[in-house]
Short mmCIF file of C-alpha atoms in Angstrom, two decimals:
data_model
loop_
_atom_site.label_atom_id
_atom_site.label_comp_id
_atom_site.label_asym_id
_atom_site.label_seq_id
_atom_site.Cartn_x
_atom_site.Cartn_y
_atom_site.Cartn_z
CA MET A 1 -41.01 -57.38 -6.37
CA SER A 2 -40.10 -58.62 -3.09
CA TYR A 3 -38.27 -57.51 0.54
CA ARG A 4 -35.12 -58.93 -0.61
CA ASP A 5 -35.08 -58.45 -4.44
CA ARG A 6 -35.99 -54.76 -3.41
CA ASP A 7 -33.19 -53.89 -0.35
CA ARG A 8 -30.68 -56.39 -3.25
CA TYR A 9 -31.49 -53.14 -6.03
CA LEU A 10 -31.14 -50.44 -3.52
CA PHE A 11 -28.21 -52.00 -1.75
CA ARG A 12 -26.22 -52.73 -4.77
CA ASN A 13 -26.22 -49.27 -6.77
CA MET A 14 -25.66 -47.69 -3.42
CA ALA A 15 -22.26 -48.88 -3.08
CA THR A 16 -21.28 -46.15 -6.22
CA TRP A 17 -22.85 -43.46 -4.46
CA ALA A 18 -22.05 -43.76 -1.26
CA MET A 19 -18.34 -43.77 -2.03
CA ILE A 20 -19.28 -40.59 -2.81
CA GLU A 21 -20.89 -39.74 -0.61
CA THR A 22 -18.50 -40.11 2.12
CA MET A 23 -15.62 -38.43 0.66
CA ASP A 24 -15.88 -35.60 1.80
CA GLU A 25 -14.95 -36.91 5.49
CA PRO A 26 -16.08 -35.67 8.47
CA LEU A 27 -13.43 -32.91 9.72
CA THR A 28 -13.14 -29.15 10.84
CA GLN A 29 -13.98 -26.51 9.12
CA THR A 30 -10.52 -25.11 8.59
CA ALA A 31 -9.17 -28.48 6.69
CA ARG A 32 -12.61 -28.94 5.25
CA THR A 33 -11.89 -25.68 2.67
CA THR A 34 -8.74 -27.28 1.33
CA HIS A 35 -10.08 -30.95 0.10
CA ALA A 36 -10.04 -31.43 -2.30
CA LEU A 37 -13.15 -31.93 -4.25
CA GLY A 38 -14.56 -28.61 -3.08
CA ASP A 39 -18.01 -28.37 -3.44
CA GLU A 40 -17.94 -30.03 -6.72
CA THR A 41 -19.73 -33.10 -5.34
CA GLN A 42 -22.01 -31.48 -3.44
CA TRP A 43 -25.03 -31.99 -5.73
CA LEU A 44 -23.33 -35.77 -5.60
CA ARG A 45 -23.97 -35.50 -1.90
CA TRP A 46 -27.27 -34.55 -2.26
CA GLY A 47 -27.88 -37.47 -5.41
CA VAL A 48 -26.99 -39.94 -3.05
CA LEU A 49 -30.46 -39.48 -0.84
CA LEU A 50 -32.86 -39.94 -4.04
CA TYR A 51 -32.31 -43.89 -2.65
CA SER A 52 -34.20 -43.18 0.89
CA ILE A 53 -36.80 -43.08 -1.92
CA PHE A 54 -38.09 -46.55 -1.03
CA TRP A 55 -38.42 -45.47 2.17
CA PHE A 56 -41.65 -43.80 1.37
CA ALA A 57 -43.14 -47.00 0.45
CA ASP A 58 -44.91 -47.46 4.11
CA PRO A 59 -45.93 -44.65 4.39
CA ILE A 60 -47.96 -44.38 1.26
CA GLN A 61 -48.94 -47.59 1.37
CA ARG A 62 -50.76 -47.31 4.63
CA ARG A 63 -51.93 -43.51 3.76
CA SER A 64 -52.30 -42.95 7.64
CA ILE A 65 -51.53 -39.34 9.19
CA VAL A 66 -50.12 -41.01 11.81
CA VAL A 67 -48.13 -43.36 10.11
CA TRP A 68 -47.06 -40.16 7.62
CA THR A 69 -45.98 -38.14 10.96
CA VAL A 70 -44.17 -40.35 12.41
CA PHE A 71 -42.56 -41.06 9.21
CA LEU A 72 -41.49 -37.04 8.18
CA VAL A 73 -39.91 -36.59 11.95
CA PHE A 74 -38.01 -39.82 11.47
CA TYR A 75 -37.01 -38.23 7.52
CA GLY A 76 -35.92 -35.13 9.49
CA VAL A 77 -33.93 -36.37 11.80
CA PHE A 78 -32.38 -38.34 9.73
CA LEU A 79 -31.72 -35.22 6.76
CA THR A 80 -30.43 -33.26 9.94
CA GLY A 81 -28.40 -35.82 11.39
CA TYR A 82 -26.63 -36.86 7.45
CA LEU A 83 -25.93 -33.04 6.92
CA ARG A 84 -24.10 -32.18 9.95
CA VAL A 85 -22.31 -35.77 10.07
CA LEU A 86 -20.82 -34.04 6.88
CA ARG A 87 -20.81 -30.59 7.80
CA GLY A 88 -21.30 -29.67 10.60
CA SER A 89 -18.47 -28.83 13.48
CA GLN A 90 -16.09 -32.04 15.33
CA THR A 91 -18.54 -32.12 18.99
CA GLU A 92 -22.01 -31.95 16.34
CA GLN A 93 -19.88 -34.45 13.62
CA ARG A 94 -19.93 -37.25 17.24
CA MET A 95 -23.53 -36.06 18.02
CA TRP A 96 -24.65 -36.56 15.00
CA LEU A 97 -23.45 -39.65 14.08
CA VAL A 98 -24.95 -41.36 17.82
CA VAL A 99 -28.18 -40.07 15.85
CA LEU A 100 -28.36 -41.89 13.55
CA PHE A 101 -27.29 -44.70 15.02
CA LEU A 102 -30.31 -45.23 17.30
CA LEU A 103 -32.43 -44.08 14.91
CA GLY A 104 -32.14 -46.37 13.26
CA TYR A 105 -33.14 -48.80 15.81
CA ILE A 106 -36.29 -46.34 17.33
CA TYR A 107 -37.74 -45.93 12.95
CA TYR A 108 -36.76 -49.77 12.48
CA PRO A 109 -39.76 -51.82 13.46
CA PHE A 110 -41.88 -49.50 12.63
CA ASN A 111 -40.98 -49.56 8.65
CA PRO A 112 -38.26 -52.18 7.96
CA ASN A 113 -38.19 -50.42 4.07
CA ALA A 114 -36.17 -48.02 6.07
CA GLY A 115 -33.00 -50.69 7.02
CA GLY A 116 -31.17 -48.52 4.50
CA GLU A 117 -30.58 -45.77 7.90
CA PHE A 118 -28.42 -48.54 9.82
CA VAL A 119 -26.21 -48.18 6.55
CA PHE A 120 -25.81 -45.21 6.30
CA ALA A 121 -24.46 -44.99 9.70
CA VAL A 122 -22.16 -47.90 9.33
CA VAL A 123 -20.71 -46.00 6.24
CA VAL A 124 -20.34 -42.47 8.10
CA SER A 125 -18.64 -44.14 10.86
CA ASN A 126 -15.60 -44.81 9.06
CA PHE A 127 -14.58 -41.76 9.01
CA PHE A 128 -14.30 -41.13 12.53
CA LEU A 129 -11.85 -43.79 12.88
CA ARG A 130 -8.50 -41.75 12.97
CA GLN A 131 -5.69 -44.18 15.17
CA GLY A 132 -2.62 -44.86 12.98
CA ASP A 133 -2.36 -48.47 13.31
CA ALA A 134 -4.77 -49.03 11.01
CA ARG A 135 -4.84 -52.16 12.79
CA VAL A 136 -6.56 -50.63 15.66
CA ALA A 137 -8.69 -49.23 13.18
CA PHE A 138 -10.04 -51.99 11.86
CA ARG A 139 -10.45 -53.33 15.02
CA SER A 140 -12.49 -50.71 16.04
CA PHE A 141 -14.87 -50.92 13.27
CA LEU A 142 -16.07 -55.04 13.30
CA ALA A 143 -16.71 -53.89 17.06
CA ILE A 144 -19.32 -51.48 15.67
CA LEU A 145 -20.10 -53.83 13.13
CA ALA A 146 -20.45 -56.69 15.33
CA ALA A 147 -22.92 -54.01 17.68
CA GLN A 148 -25.28 -53.61 15.23
CA THR A 149 -25.17 -56.79 13.50
CA ALA A 150 -26.42 -58.07 17.11
CA GLY A 151 -28.57 -55.29 17.82
CA LEU A 152 -30.37 -55.26 14.09
CA CYS A 153 -31.04 -59.45 14.94
CA LEU A 154 -32.24 -58.55 18.68
CA GLU A 155 -34.50 -55.71 17.23
CA THR A 156 -35.71 -58.56 14.23
CA TRP A 157 -36.69 -61.04 16.58
CA LEU A 158 -38.23 -59.52 19.44
CA PHE A 159 -40.45 -57.80 16.64
CA GLY A 160 -41.06 -60.49 14.19
CA LEU A 161 -39.45 -58.33 11.57
CA PRO A 162 -39.04 -59.65 8.08
CA TRP A 163 -36.01 -62.36 8.46
CA GLY A 164 -34.85 -61.14 4.35
CA ILE A 165 -33.97 -57.71 5.22
CA ALA A 166 -32.27 -58.05 7.76
CA GLU A 167 -30.08 -60.18 6.02
CA SER A 168 -29.87 -58.33 2.82
CA VAL A 169 -28.98 -55.03 5.51
CA ILE A 170 -26.20 -56.62 7.00
CA PHE A 171 -24.81 -57.55 3.62
CA PHE A 172 -24.22 -54.26 2.94
CA MET A 173 -23.71 -53.59 5.99
CA VAL A 174 -20.79 -55.54 5.58
CA VAL A 175 -19.89 -54.81 1.97
CA LEU A 176 -20.41 -51.68 2.20
CA GLY A 177 -18.98 -50.84 5.09
CA LEU A 178 -15.37 -53.02 4.17
CA GLY A 179 -15.23 -50.84 1.30
CA ASN A 180 -15.64 -47.87 3.23
CA PHE A 181 -13.28 -48.31 5.91
CA THR A 182 -10.40 -48.86 2.97
CA PHE A 183 -11.85 -45.80 1.32
CA ALA A 184 -11.66 -43.78 4.99
CA ARG A 185 -7.69 -45.00 5.46
CA GLN A 186 -7.00 -43.66 2.28
CA VAL A 187 -8.43 -40.56 2.73
CA LEU A 188 -6.73 -40.53 6.20
CA ILE A 189 -3.54 -40.90 4.85
CA SER A 190 -3.64 -38.25 1.98
CA ARG A 191 -4.24 -35.83 4.62
CA GLN A 192 -1.86 -36.76 7.08
CA LEU A 193 0.83 -36.40 3.83
CA ARG A 194 -0.41 -33.32 2.81
CA GLN A 195 -0.12 -31.72 7.07
CA ALA A 196 3.45 -33.79 6.09
CA ASN A 197 4.19 -31.27 3.14
CA GLU A 198 2.34 -28.09 4.30
CA GLU A 199 4.42 -28.59 7.62
CA ILE A 200 7.90 -29.38 5.47
CA GLU A 201 7.12 -26.77 3.59
CA ARG A 202 6.71 -24.21 6.43
CA LEU A 203 10.04 -25.37 8.09
CA THR A 204 11.71 -24.92 5.03
CA GLN A 205 11.00 -21.53 4.07
CA GLN A 206 11.37 -20.17 8.00
CA ALA A 207 15.03 -22.12 7.34
CA GLU A 208 15.39 -20.45 4.27
CA ARG A 209 14.73 -17.20 6.09
CA GLU A 210 16.78 -17.50 8.52
CA ARG A 211 19.83 -18.75 6.27
CA ILE A 212 18.68 -15.12 4.00
CA ALA A 213 18.94 -12.99 7.32
CA ARG A 214 21.90 -15.15 8.94
CA ASP A 215 23.53 -13.96 5.62
CA LEU A 216 22.81 -10.45 5.63
CA HIS A 217 23.91 -9.92 8.89
CA ASP A 218 27.12 -11.41 8.30
CA LEU A 219 27.47 -9.02 4.82
CA LEU A 220 25.85 -6.14 5.88
CA GLY A 221 28.06 -5.53 8.80
CA HIS A 222 31.23 -6.44 7.55
CA THR A 223 30.87 -3.82 5.05
CA LEU A 224 28.72 -1.66 7.37
CA THR A 225 31.53 -1.29 9.31
CA VAL A 226 34.11 -0.94 6.50
CA ILE A 227 32.08 1.95 5.05
CA ALA A 228 32.13 3.68 8.38
CA VAL A 229 36.37 3.42 8.57
CA LYS A 230 36.59 4.49 5.71
CA SER A 231 34.19 7.23 5.68
CA ASP A 232 36.05 8.22 9.06
CA ILE A 233 39.56 7.85 7.51
CA ALA A 234 37.99 10.29 4.90
CA ASN A 235 36.32 12.69 7.24
CA ARG A 236 40.23 13.10 8.66
CA LEU A 237 41.93 13.98 5.99
CA PHE A 238 40.05 15.40 3.84
CA TYR A 239 41.72 19.07 4.36
CA GLU A 240 45.00 18.04 5.13
CA ARG A 241 45.81 14.75 2.39
CA PRO A 242 42.77 15.50 0.02
CA GLU A 243 43.73 13.28 -2.51
CA LEU A 244 43.92 9.92 0.27
CA ALA A 245 40.35 11.68 1.70
CA HIS A 246 39.05 10.60 -2.46
CA ARG A 247 41.02 7.45 -2.72
CA GLU A 248 39.45 6.27 0.54
CA ILE A 249 35.85 6.91 -0.77
CA ALA A 250 37.13 6.40 -3.87
CA ASP A 251 37.16 2.57 -1.77
CA VAL A 252 33.65 3.26 -0.11
CA GLU A 253 32.10 3.56 -3.24
CA THR A 254 34.16 -0.48 -3.91
CA THR A 255 33.05 -1.29 -0.78
CA ALA A 256 29.32 -0.35 -1.73
CA ARG A 257 28.80 -1.54 -5.44
CA GLY A 258 30.87 -4.95 -3.65
CA ALA A 259 28.18 -5.51 -0.77
CA LEU A 260 24.93 -4.91 -3.55
CA ARG A 261 26.48 -7.75 -5.83
CA GLU A 262 26.56 -9.87 -1.98
CA VAL A 263 23.73 -9.87 -0.69
CA ARG A 264 22.23 -10.46 -4.92
CA ALA A 265 24.25 -13.18 -4.59
CA VAL A 266 23.57 -14.87 -0.71
CA VAL A 267 19.23 -14.04 -1.59
CA ALA A 268 19.99 -15.34 -4.69
CA GLY A 269 21.62 -18.73 -2.56
CA TYR A 270 25.20 -18.65 -5.23
CA ARG A 271 28.82 -18.97 -3.38
CA MET A 272 31.33 -17.23 -2.60
CA ASP A 273 34.73 -16.02 -4.03
CA GLY A 274 36.93 -18.12 -1.89
CA ILE A 275 39.43 -17.76 0.78
CA SER A 276 42.50 -16.63 -0.55
CA GLU A 277 40.16 -14.17 -2.23
CA GLU A 278 38.12 -13.40 1.34
CA VAL A 279 41.86 -12.84 2.44
CA SER A 280 43.00 -10.64 0.82
CA LYS A 281 39.82 -8.15 1.53
CA MET A 282 40.23 -8.72 4.92
CA ARG A 283 43.68 -7.75 4.20
CA ASP A 284 42.93 -4.78 2.97
CA VAL A 285 39.99 -3.65 5.16
CA LEU A 286 42.59 -3.52 8.32
CA SER A 287 45.41 -2.47 6.28
CA SER A 288 43.07 0.57 5.97
CA SER A 289 42.18 0.54 9.87
CA GLY A 290 45.66 0.63 10.78
CA VAL A 291 45.78 -3.01 11.70
CA GLN A 292 48.37 -5.89 10.20
CA LEU A 293 47.43 -8.82 8.73
CA PHE A 294 49.31 -12.24 9.21
CA ALA A 295 47.77 -15.14 7.10
CA GLU A 296 48.46 -18.74 6.79
CA ILE A 297 46.52 -20.51 4.46
CA GLY A 298 46.51 -23.92 4.15
CA ALA A 299 46.45 -25.81 0.45
CA ILE A 300 43.26 -27.37 1.71
CA ALA A 301 40.68 -28.57 -0.65
CA LEU A 302 36.93 -27.74 0.16
CA PRO A 303 34.41 -28.49 -0.99
CA ASP A 304 32.08 -25.31 -2.21
CA GLU A 305 29.60 -25.36 1.11
CA ASP A 306 32.92 -25.11 3.46
CA LYS A 307 34.79 -22.26 2.21
CA ASN A 308 31.27 -20.42 1.67
CA ILE A 309 31.32 -21.54 5.94
CA LEU A 310 34.74 -20.32 6.25
CA CYS A 311 34.64 -17.29 4.90
CA PHE A 312 31.74 -16.03 6.58
CA VAL A 313 33.52 -16.77 9.90
CA MET A 314 36.22 -15.03 8.73
CA ARG A 315 34.22 -11.83 7.90
CA GLU A 316 32.77 -12.07 10.78
CA ALA A 317 35.84 -12.17 13.27
CA VAL A 318 37.29 -9.68 11.21
CA THR A 319 33.98 -7.29 12.10
CA ASN A 320 34.77 -8.30 15.53
CA VAL A 321 38.96 -7.13 15.59
CA LEU A 322 37.57 -4.15 13.29
CA ARG A 323 34.58 -3.42 15.97
CA HIS A 324 35.83 -3.84 19.11
CA ALA A 325 39.76 -5.84 19.90
CA THR A 326 41.77 -1.88 19.46
CA ALA A 327 44.06 -4.49 18.02
CA THR A 328 47.47 -3.91 15.78
CA GLU A 329 47.74 -7.17 14.57
CA CYS A 330 45.52 -9.70 13.84
CA HIS A 331 46.32 -13.42 12.39
CA ILE A 332 44.59 -15.75 11.00
CA ARG A 333 45.29 -19.93 9.96
CA LEU A 334 43.81 -22.33 7.93
CA THR A 335 44.79 -26.02 8.94
CA GLY A 336 43.48 -29.25 7.73
CA GLY A 337 43.87 -32.94 9.11
CA ASP A 338 41.27 -34.38 10.78
CA THR A 339 39.22 -31.81 10.90
CA VAL A 340 39.59 -28.54 9.10
CA ALA A 341 40.48 -25.30 11.81
CA LEU A 342 40.12 -22.06 10.16
CA THR A 343 41.78 -19.11 13.70
CA ILE A 344 41.53 -16.02 13.74
CA GLU A 345 43.66 -14.50 16.72
CA ASP A 346 44.66 -10.66 17.40
CA ASN A 347 46.86 -8.59 20.04
CA GLY A 348 43.85 -6.52 21.37
CA CYS A 349 41.85 -5.99 24.42
CA GLY A 350 41.21 -9.15 24.57
CA LYS A 351 37.01 -8.43 25.90
CA ARG A 352 34.98 -11.00 25.76
CA GLY A 353 31.00 -10.34 25.95
CA SER A 354 27.54 -12.91 25.76
CA ASP A 355 27.30 -13.82 22.07
CA GLY A 356 25.38 -11.35 19.79
CA ASN A 357 23.88 -12.08 16.77
CA GLY A 358 27.37 -12.58 14.59
CA ILE A 359 28.39 -14.81 16.85
CA ARG A 360 25.12 -16.76 17.00
CA GLY A 361 25.32 -16.98 12.92
CA MET A 362 28.49 -18.53 13.01
CA ARG A 363 27.80 -21.14 15.34
CA GLU A 364 24.82 -21.58 13.33
CA ARG A 365 26.24 -21.82 10.33
CA LEU A 366 28.88 -24.45 11.68
CA ALA A 367 26.59 -26.16 13.39
CA HIS A 368 24.87 -26.85 9.81
CA ALA A 369 27.73 -28.76 8.94
CA ASN A 370 28.77 -30.70 11.82
CA GLY A 371 31.36 -28.25 12.90
CA HIS A 372 31.88 -25.86 16.08
CA LEU A 373 32.97 -22.16 17.18
CA GLU A 374 35.53 -21.78 20.30
CA MET A 375 36.14 -18.73 21.44
CA GLU A 376 38.66 -17.31 24.22
CA SER A 377 41.74 -15.20 25.18
CA SER A 378 44.47 -15.30 23.26
CA PRO A 379 47.93 -15.42 24.98
CA ARG A 380 48.35 -12.21 22.22
CA GLY A 381 46.36 -10.49 24.84
CA GLY A 382 42.94 -10.32 22.35
CA VAL A 383 40.39 -12.72 21.62
CA LEU A 384 41.77 -16.66 20.05
CA VAL A 385 38.05 -17.47 17.75
CA VAL A 386 38.49 -21.59 15.68
CA ALA A 387 36.13 -22.66 13.88
CA GLN A 388 36.40 -26.53 13.58
CA LEU A 389 34.81 -28.56 10.29
CA PRO A 390 34.57 -32.04 9.45
CA THR A 391 37.67 -32.90 6.25
CA ARG A 392 35.95 -33.60 3.94
CA SER A 393 36.41 -33.92 -0.37
CA PRO A 394 35.56 -31.17 -2.76
CA ASN A 395 32.80 -33.36 -3.72
CA GLY A 396 31.32 -33.33 -0.25
CA LEU A 397 32.36 -36.72 1.42
CA PRO A 398 33.61 -37.31 4.43
CA VAL A 399 37.65 -38.26 3.76
CA ALA A 400 40.22 -39.82 6.30
CA SER A 401 42.13 -36.91 6.41
CA ALA A 402 43.58 -33.64 4.90
CA THR A 403 46.73 -32.52 3.14
CA THR A 404 50.06 -31.34 4.63
CA ASN A 405 49.99 -27.28 5.18
CA GLY A 406 51.33 -24.83 3.41
CA GLY A 407 52.44 -21.78 4.56
CA VAL A 408 51.63 -17.71 2.91
CA ARG A 409 52.27 -14.92 4.99
#
């Protein structure tokens, strides 16, 4: 078998193995441990080295200790570089890739049969072309291929080596190089897609944790305030009017059970009952603390998401009235038009401090629905809270205007 025929046989059969061998692309240790192939293809990466058996032909024929010594040093360095490029750290990978390129030029004049080492270097180098733009990466690959070809031709001419071997090496550098360039881009895109999916999953989990934390704060903050108020009333009425104290304790039990049900609903992602039902609850809570509620709720058709947001805003605002306002009146209005506006106003002390978790939670909820929150001093002496949302139809689509207001006291 001639040099040309033998090399064509070698590189033709090497094509499939080269693809498999480089599937475990140079990555950091963390990324490599999550690679889909894992260690199942390890035997294939070793199997491709069987084709380097042709490199032993020259030392076997020449039967020289010096030739064998030089060859074993070359082969040992090649094996080390090949394995470190696939499995080393990023610094080791780049260093040993350079070694693989230089090794071919150093040893090729002594053993032309080992010209396949040039192909190994070109194939592996594809996985170091990490440019996002495929055209830029392809130009880099062509530059590497051109430099390798020019170096091989120059060395063949200087040392008078067989041009048949050089032609075979160049041919398969081009064929396998282009094939592995395409494969390397697929690997890079797949890895980027996997990282993007992991980032999306992380952000989704984070957003869900924030939602649950915000919902639990809004629910439990209000409910615990109600329980504390009713428990205090029951404690003061325990000896003087035990029948009223018993009723307040019963309300505490009902409120606690309702809170448990709502917490389960929030964790499961269900919706609240509705604005009218929420107003009724607020009326009961405020009346227990001696605060009279005046409500004007417009007959507005809203999507469930907007109802849910406005209910939480109402609940948090009323909780603040109970905790901080020392008010005797609370006014709640829901109006429609180009925007849906929920107004909560009291006649309390009117103190406005820095935003706490509850206020920040209201702002975040409204911002998610393209709404906003305004807080200012009320003409009644307390605090005026205005939550606004863009008008949308019950199916969630924007509409030009809302229905006219109706009023219920």
